[in-house]
Tab-separated table of C-alpha atoms and ligand atoms in Angstrom:
chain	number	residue	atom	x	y	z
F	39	UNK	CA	185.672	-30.090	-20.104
F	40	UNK	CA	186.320	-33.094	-17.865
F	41	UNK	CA	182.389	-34.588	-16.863
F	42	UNK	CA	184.049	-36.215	-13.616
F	43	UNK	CA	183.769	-33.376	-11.147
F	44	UNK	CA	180.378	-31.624	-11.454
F	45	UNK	CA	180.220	-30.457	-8.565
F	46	UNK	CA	176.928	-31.642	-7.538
F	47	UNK	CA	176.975	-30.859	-4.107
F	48	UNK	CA	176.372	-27.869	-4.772
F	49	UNK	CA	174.465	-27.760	-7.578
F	50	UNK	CA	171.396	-29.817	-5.910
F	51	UNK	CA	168.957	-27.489	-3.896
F	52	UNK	CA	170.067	-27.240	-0.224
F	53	UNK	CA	166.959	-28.680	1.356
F	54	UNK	CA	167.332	-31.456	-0.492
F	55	UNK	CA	171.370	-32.599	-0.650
F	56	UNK	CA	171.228	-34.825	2.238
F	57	UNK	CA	168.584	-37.241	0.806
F	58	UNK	CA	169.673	-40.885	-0.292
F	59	UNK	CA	167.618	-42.967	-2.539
F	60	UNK	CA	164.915	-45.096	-0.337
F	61	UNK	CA	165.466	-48.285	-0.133
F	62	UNK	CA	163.257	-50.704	1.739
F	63	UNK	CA	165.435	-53.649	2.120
F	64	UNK	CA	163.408	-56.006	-0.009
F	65	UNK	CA	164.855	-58.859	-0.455
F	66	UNK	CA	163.376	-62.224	-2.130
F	67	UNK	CA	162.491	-64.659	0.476
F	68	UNK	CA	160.214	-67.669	0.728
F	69	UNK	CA	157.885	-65.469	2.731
F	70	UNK	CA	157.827	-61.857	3.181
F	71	UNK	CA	156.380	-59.802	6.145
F	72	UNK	CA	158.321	-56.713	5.752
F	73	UNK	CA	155.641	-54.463	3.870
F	74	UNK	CA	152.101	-54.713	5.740
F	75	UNK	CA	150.695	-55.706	2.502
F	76	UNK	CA	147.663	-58.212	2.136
F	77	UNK	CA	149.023	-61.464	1.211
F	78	UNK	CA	145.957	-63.379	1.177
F	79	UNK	CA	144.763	-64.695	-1.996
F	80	UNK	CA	142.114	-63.105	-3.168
F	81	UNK	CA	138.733	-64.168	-3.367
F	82	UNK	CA	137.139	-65.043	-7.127
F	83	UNK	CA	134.990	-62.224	-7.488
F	84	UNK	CA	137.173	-59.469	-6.795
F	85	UNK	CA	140.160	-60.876	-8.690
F	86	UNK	CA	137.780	-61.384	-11.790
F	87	UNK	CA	136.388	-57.822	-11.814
F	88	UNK	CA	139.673	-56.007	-11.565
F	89	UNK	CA	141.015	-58.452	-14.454
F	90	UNK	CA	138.201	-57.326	-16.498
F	91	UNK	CA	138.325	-53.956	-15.664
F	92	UNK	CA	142.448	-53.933	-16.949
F	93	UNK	CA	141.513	-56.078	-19.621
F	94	UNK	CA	138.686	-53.376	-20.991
F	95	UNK	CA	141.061	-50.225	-20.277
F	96	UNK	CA	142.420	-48.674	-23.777
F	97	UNK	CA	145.954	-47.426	-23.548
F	98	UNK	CA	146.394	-44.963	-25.751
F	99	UNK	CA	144.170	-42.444	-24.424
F	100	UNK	CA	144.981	-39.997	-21.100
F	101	UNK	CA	143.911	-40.926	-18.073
F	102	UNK	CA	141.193	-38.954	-16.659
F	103	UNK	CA	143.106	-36.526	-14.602
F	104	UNK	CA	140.542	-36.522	-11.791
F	105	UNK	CA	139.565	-40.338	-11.891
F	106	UNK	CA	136.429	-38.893	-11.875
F	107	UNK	CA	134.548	-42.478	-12.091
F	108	UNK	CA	136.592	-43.861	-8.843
F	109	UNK	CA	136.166	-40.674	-7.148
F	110	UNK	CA	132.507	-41.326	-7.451
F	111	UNK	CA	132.983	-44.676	-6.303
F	112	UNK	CA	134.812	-43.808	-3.349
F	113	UNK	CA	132.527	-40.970	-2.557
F	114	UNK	CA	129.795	-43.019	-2.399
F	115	UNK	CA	131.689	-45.232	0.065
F	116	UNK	CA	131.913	-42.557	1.949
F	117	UNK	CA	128.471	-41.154	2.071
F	118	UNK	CA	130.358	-37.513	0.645
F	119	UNK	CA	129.978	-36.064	-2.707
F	120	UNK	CA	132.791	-36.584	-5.501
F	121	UNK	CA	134.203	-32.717	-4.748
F	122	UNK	CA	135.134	-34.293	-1.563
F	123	UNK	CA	137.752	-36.857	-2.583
F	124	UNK	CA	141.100	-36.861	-4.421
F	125	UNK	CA	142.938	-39.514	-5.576
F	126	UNK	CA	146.766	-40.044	-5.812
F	127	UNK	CA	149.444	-41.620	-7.479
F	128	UNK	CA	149.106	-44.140	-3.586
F	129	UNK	CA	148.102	-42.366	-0.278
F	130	UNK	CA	152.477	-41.492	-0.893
F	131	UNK	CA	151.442	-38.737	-3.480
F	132	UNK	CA	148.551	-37.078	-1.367
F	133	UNK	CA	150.184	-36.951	1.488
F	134	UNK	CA	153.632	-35.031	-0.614
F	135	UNK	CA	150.513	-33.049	-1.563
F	136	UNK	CA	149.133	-31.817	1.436
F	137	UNK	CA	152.538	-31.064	2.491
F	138	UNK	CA	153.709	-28.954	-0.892
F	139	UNK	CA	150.449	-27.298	-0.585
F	140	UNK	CA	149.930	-26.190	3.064
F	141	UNK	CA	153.756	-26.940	4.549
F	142	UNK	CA	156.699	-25.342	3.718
F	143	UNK	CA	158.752	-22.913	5.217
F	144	UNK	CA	157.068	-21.192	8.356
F	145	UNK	CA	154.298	-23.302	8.476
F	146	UNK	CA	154.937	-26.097	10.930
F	147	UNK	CA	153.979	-30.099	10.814
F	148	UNK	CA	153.530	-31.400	14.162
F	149	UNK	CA	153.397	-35.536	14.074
F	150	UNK	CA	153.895	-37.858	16.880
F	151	UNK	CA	156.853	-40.780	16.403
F	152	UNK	CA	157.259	-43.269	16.000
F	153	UNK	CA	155.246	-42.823	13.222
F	154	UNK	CA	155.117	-43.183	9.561
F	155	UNK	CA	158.658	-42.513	7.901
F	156	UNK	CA	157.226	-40.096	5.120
F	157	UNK	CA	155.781	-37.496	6.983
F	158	UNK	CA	159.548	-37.013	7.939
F	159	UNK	CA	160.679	-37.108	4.511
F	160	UNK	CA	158.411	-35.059	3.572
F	161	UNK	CA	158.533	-32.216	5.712
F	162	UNK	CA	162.350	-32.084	4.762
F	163	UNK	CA	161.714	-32.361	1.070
F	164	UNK	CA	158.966	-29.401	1.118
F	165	UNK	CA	161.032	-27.504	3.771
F	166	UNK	CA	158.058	-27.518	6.240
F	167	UNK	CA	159.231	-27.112	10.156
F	168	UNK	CA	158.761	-30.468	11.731
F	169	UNK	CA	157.669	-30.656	15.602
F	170	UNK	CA	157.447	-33.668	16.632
F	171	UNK	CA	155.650	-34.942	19.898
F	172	UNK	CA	157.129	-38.755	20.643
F	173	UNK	CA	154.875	-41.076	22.019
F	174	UNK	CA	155.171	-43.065	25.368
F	175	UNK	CA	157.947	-44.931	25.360
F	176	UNK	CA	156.255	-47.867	26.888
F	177	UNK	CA	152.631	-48.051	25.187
F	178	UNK	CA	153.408	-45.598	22.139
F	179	UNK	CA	150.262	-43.862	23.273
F	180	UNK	CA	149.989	-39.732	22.156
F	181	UNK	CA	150.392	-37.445	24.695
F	182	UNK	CA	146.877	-35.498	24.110
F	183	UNK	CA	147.811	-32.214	26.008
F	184	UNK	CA	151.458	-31.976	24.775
F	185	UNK	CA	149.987	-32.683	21.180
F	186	UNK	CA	147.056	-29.899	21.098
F	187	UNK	CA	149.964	-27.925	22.872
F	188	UNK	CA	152.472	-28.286	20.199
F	189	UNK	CA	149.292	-27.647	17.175
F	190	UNK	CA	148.329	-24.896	18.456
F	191	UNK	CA	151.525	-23.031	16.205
F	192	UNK	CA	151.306	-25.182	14.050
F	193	UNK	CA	149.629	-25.654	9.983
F	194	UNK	CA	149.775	-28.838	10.160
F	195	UNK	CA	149.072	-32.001	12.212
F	196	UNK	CA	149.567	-35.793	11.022
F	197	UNK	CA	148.047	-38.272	13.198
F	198	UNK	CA	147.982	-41.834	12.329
F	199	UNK	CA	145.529	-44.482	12.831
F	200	UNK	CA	145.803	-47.207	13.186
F	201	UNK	CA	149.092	-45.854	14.142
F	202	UNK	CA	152.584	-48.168	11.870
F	203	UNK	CA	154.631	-49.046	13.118
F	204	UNK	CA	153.346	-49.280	17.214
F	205	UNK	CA	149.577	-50.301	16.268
F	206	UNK	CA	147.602	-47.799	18.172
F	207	UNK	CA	144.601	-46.821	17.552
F	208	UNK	CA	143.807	-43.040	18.169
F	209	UNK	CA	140.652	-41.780	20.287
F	210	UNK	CA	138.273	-39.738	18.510
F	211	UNK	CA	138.147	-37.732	21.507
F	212	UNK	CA	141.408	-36.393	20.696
F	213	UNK	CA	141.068	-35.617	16.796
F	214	UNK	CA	137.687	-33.565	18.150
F	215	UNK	CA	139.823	-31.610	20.786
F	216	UNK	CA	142.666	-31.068	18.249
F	217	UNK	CA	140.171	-29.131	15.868
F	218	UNK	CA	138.387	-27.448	18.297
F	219	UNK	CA	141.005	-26.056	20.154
F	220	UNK	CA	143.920	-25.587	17.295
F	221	UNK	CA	143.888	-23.562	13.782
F	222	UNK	CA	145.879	-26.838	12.216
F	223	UNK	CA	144.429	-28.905	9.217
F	224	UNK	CA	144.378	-32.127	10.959
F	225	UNK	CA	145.386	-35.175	8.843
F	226	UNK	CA	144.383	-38.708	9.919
F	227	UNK	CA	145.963	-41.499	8.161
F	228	UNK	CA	143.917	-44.377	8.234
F	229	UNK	CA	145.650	-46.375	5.976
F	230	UNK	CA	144.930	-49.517	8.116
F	231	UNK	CA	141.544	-48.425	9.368
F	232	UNK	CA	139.790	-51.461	7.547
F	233	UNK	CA	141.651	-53.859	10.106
F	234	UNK	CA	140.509	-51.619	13.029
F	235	UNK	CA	137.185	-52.586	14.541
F	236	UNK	CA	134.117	-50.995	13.129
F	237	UNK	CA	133.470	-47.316	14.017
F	238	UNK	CA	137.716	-46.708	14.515
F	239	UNK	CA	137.084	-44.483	11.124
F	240	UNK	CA	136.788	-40.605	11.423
F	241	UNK	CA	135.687	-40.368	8.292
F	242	UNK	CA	131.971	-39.432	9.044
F	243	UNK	CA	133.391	-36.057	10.818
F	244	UNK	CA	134.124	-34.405	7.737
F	245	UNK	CA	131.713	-33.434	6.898
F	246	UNK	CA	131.051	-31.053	9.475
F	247	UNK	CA	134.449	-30.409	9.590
F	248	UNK	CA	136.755	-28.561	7.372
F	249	UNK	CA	139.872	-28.864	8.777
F	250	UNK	CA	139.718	-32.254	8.762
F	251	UNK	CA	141.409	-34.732	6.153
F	252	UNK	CA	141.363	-38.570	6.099
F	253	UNK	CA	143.905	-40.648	4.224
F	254	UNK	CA	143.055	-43.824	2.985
F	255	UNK	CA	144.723	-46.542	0.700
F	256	UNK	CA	144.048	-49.479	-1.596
F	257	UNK	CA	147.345	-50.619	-1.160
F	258	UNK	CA	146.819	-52.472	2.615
F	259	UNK	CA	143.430	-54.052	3.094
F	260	UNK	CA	142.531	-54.228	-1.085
F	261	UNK	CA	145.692	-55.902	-1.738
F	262	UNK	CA	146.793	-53.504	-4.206
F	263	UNK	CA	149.874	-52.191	-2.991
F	264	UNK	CA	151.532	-52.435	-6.645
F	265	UNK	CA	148.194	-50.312	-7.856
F	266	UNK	CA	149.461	-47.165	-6.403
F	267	UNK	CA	146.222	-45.441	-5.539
F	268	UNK	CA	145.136	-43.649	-2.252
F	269	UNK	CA	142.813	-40.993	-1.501
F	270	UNK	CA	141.880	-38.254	0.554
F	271	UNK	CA	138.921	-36.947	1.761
F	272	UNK	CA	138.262	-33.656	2.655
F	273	UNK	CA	136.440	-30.593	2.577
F	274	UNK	CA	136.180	-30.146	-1.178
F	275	UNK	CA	138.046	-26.349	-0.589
F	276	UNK	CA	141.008	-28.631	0.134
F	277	UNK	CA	140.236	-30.891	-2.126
F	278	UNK	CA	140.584	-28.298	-4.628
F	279	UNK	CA	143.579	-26.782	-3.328
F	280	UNK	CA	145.018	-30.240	-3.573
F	281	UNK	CA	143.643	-30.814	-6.950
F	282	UNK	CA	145.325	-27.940	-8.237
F	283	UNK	CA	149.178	-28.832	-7.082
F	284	UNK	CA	148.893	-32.326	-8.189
F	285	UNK	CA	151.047	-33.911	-11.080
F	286	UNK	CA	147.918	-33.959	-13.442
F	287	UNK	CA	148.083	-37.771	-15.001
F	288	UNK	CA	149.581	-39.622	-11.713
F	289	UNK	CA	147.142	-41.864	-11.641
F	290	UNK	CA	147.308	-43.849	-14.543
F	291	UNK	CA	144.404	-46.057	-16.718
F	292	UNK	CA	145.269	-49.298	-15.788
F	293	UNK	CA	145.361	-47.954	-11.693
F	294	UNK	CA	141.765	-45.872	-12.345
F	295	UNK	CA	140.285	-49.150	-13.628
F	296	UNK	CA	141.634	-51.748	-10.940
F	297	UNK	CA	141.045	-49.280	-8.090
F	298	UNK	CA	137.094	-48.569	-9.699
F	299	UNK	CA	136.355	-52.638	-9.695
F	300	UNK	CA	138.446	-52.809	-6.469
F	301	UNK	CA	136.304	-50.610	-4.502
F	302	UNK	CA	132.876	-51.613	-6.347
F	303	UNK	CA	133.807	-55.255	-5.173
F	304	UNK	CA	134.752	-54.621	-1.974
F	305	UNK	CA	132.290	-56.151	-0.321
F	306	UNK	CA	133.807	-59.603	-1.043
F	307	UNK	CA	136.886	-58.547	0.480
F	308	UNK	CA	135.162	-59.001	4.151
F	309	UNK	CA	135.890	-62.678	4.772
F	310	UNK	CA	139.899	-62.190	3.394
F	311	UNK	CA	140.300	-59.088	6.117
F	312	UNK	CA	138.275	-61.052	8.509
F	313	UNK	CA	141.036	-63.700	8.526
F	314	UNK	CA	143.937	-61.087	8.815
F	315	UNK	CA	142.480	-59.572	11.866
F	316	UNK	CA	141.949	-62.938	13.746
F	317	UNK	CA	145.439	-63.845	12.274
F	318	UNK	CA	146.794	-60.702	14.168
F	319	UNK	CA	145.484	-62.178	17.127
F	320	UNK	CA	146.857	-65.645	16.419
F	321	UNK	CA	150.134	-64.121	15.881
F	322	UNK	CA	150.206	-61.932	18.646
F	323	UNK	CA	149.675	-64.650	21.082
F	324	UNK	CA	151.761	-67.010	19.691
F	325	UNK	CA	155.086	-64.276	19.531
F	326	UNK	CA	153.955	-63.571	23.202
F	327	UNK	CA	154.486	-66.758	24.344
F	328	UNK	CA	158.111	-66.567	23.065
F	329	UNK	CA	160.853	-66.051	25.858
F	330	UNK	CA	162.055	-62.778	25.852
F	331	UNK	CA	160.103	-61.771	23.389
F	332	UNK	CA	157.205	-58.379	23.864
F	333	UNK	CA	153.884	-57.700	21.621
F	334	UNK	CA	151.839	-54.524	21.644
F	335	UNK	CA	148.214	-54.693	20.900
F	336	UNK	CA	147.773	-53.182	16.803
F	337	UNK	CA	144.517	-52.313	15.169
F	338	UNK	CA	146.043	-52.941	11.844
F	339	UNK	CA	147.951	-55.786	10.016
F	340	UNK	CA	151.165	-55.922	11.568
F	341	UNK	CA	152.764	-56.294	14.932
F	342	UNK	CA	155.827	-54.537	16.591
F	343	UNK	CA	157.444	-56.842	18.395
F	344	UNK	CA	161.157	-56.293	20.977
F	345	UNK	CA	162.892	-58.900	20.717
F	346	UNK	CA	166.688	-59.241	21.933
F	347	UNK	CA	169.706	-58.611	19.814
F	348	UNK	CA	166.491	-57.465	16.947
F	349	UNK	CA	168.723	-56.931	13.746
F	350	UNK	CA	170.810	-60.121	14.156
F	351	UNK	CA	167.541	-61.744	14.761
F	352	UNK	CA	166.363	-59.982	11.882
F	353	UNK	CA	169.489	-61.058	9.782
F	354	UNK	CA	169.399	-64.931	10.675
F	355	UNK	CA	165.568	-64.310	9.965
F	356	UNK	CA	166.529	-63.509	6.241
F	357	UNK	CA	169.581	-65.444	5.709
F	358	UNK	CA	169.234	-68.570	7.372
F	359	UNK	CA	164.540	-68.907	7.242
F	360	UNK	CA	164.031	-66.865	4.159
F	361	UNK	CA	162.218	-65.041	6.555
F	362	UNK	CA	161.958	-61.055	5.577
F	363	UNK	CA	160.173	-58.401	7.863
F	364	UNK	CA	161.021	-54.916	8.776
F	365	UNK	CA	163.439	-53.923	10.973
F	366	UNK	CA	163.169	-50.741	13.453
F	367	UNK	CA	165.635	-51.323	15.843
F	368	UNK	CA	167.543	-47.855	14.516
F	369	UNK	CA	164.360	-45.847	15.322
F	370	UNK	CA	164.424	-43.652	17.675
F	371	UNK	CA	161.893	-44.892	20.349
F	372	UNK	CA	162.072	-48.211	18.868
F	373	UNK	CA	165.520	-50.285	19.814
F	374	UNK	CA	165.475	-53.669	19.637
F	375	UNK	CA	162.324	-53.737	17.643
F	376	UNK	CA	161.008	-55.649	14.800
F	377	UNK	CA	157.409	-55.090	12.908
F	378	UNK	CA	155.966	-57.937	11.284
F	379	UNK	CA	152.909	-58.388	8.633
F	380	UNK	CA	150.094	-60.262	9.297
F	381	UNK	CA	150.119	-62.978	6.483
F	382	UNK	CA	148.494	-66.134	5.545
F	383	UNK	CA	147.781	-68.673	8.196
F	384	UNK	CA	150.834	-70.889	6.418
F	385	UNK	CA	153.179	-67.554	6.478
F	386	UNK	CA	152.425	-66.773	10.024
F	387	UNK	CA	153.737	-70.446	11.019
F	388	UNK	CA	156.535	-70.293	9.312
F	389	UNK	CA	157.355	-66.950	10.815
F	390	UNK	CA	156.592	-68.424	14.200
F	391	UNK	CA	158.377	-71.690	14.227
F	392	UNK	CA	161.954	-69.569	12.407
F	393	UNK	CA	161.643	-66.836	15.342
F	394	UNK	CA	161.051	-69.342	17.931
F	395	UNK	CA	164.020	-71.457	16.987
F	396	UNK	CA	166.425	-68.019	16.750
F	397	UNK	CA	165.319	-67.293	20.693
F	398	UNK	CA	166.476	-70.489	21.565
F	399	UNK	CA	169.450	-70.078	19.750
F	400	UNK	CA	170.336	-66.753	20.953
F	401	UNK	CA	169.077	-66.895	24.189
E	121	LIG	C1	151.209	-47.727	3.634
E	121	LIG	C2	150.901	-46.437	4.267
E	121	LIG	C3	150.378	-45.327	3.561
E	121	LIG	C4	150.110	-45.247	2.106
E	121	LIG	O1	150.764	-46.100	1.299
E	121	LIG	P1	150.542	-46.043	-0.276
E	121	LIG	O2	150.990	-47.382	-0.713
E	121	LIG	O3	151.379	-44.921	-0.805
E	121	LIG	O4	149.097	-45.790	-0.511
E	121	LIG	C5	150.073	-44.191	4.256
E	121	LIG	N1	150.260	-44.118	5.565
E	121	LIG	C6	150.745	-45.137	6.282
E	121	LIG	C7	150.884	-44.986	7.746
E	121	LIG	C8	151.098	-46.315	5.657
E	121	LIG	O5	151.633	-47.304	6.381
């Protein structure tokens, strides 16, 4: 039998043939915004404690499948009990969760673009319906009555906030309204919530509130991005629905024990986001002041940015100023875009003084 042709067209599940591998566009530059991760150093404490914590983790024993020790960590961040938390394999795997669990065919997803890429991707993957509501083309802000509109038939609703790529934050006003006057488990991803100012959370709603579920990560504001470990919590019937679907050992030792001293230590992670929220600011004003260029106001650690001719600015970004952040100018909604990371002081100028020389040259 000839192994050239096998026909796998055909062969791979339909839902899932027209799916490419992802690919974020990573490439290695002297400094790289393209990822909203935390690229501060870290301060002593922290950095020490999670080192010890690796450095103390055996290998050749299973993880705990229910990182029962950093669910009571988190828990207790949250003022809930441990049966209200689940932890994933990154906020990635718990959101593929919710959807595998309380999507799929018949029971829509209503989310509000431009938005996160994965609720996309996952919808498609898990064969859920996928409604979308786009925001305001100008401010990116949600469209309250076309969204509580749209969940009322709907399983499912994924709002994000802060909101990445456009920065918004969402009222709490309108996560209130969407479970009081929808049946839809309502999802807020707050993966960037610790860059919002204080009381931006929803997190204290749910406990009175079972339809509610909050995503949050360690891999934005704890600067743990390679961890992989995010979280949800929830009512702890959903927690246990979510418990049950999960891939049992995602979650590995060595992520368990970083994420436990992470989030005991957090407290000496204040000044570090501190510095990435006046950064934003810094940033913000200093790309507004560019000719041609246009800022929206984020809550998180990024900006989006329009900027003409975006991708070859993007290109001459990374080819010419080692320069990498993310381009959106493809997205629907979001032509002639770019989003860029807050980073260090140091990054930010560099950013800065490359972008402002490519304006003048392509102006
Ligand atoms: C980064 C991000 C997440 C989660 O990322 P993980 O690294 O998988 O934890 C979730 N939602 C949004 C909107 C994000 O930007």
């Amino acid at each position: 039998m000839g192994e050239k042709n096998l026909g796998l067209a055909s062969r791979v599940r339909p839902a899932l043939r027209s799916f490419v591998p992802y690919d974020p566009a990573f490439s290695p530059c002297r400094v790289n915004l393209s990822a909203n991760e935390n690229t501060h150093e870290m301060p002593a404490e922290y950095v020490g404690a999670v080192r010890a914590a690796l450095a103390a983790t055996p290998l050749n024993r299973y993880p705990d499948p229910m990182a029962n020790a950093l669910r009571d960590a988190l828990a207790e961040r949250h003022g809930v009990g441990r049966g209200s938390v689940v932890v994933g394999n990154g906020g990635d795997e718990v959101l593929f969760n919710l959807l595998l669990a309380f999507g799929g065919p018949g029971r829509p997803l209503v989310t509000c673009p431009p938005d996160f890429s994965e609720y996309a991707l996952f919808a498609q993957m898990t064969e859920t319906p996928h409604v979308t509501v786009p925001r305001d083309a100008e401010d990116f802000s949600v469209d309250v009555d076309a969204l509580v509109a749209a969940a009322r038939g709907a399983a499912l609703v994924i709002v994000t906030s802060p909101n990445n790529p456009t920065g918004n934050l969402l009222d709490r006003a309108l996560v209130e309204r969407l479970l009081d006057e929808t049946d839809a488990l309502v999802l807020v991803d707050e993966a960037y919530v610790e860059f919002a100012p204080p009381g931006s959370s929803v997190v204290d709603l749910v406990a009175a509130r079972p339809r509610l579920v909050v995503l949050r990560t360690l891999s934005k504001a704890f600067g743990m991005a390679g961890v992989r470990a995010g979280y949800l919590v929830a009512d702890p019937a959903v927690v246990d629905v979510l418990a049950s679907v999960r891939q049992i050992y995602s979650v590995d030792v060595l992520a368990q024990a970083a994420a436990l001293a992470a989030v005991t230590h957090r407290d000496a992670l204040a000044p570090v986001v501190a510095d990435v929220t006046s950064e934003r600011e810094r940033l913000s004003a200093g790309l507004a002041a560019l000719p041609g260029v246009r800022v929206w106001p984020s809550a998180g650690n990024f900006v989006l940015v329009r900027v003409p001719g975006a991708h070859r600015v993007w290109e001459r970004l990374r080819d010419e100023h080692s320069v990498l952040v993310r381009d959106f100018s493809s997205t629907p909604g979001l032509g002639d875009c770019l989003r860029i990371s807050v980073g260090t002081r140091g990054e930010n100028d560099v950013l800065l003084d490359a972008l402002a020389t490519l304006t003048r040259e392509e102006a």
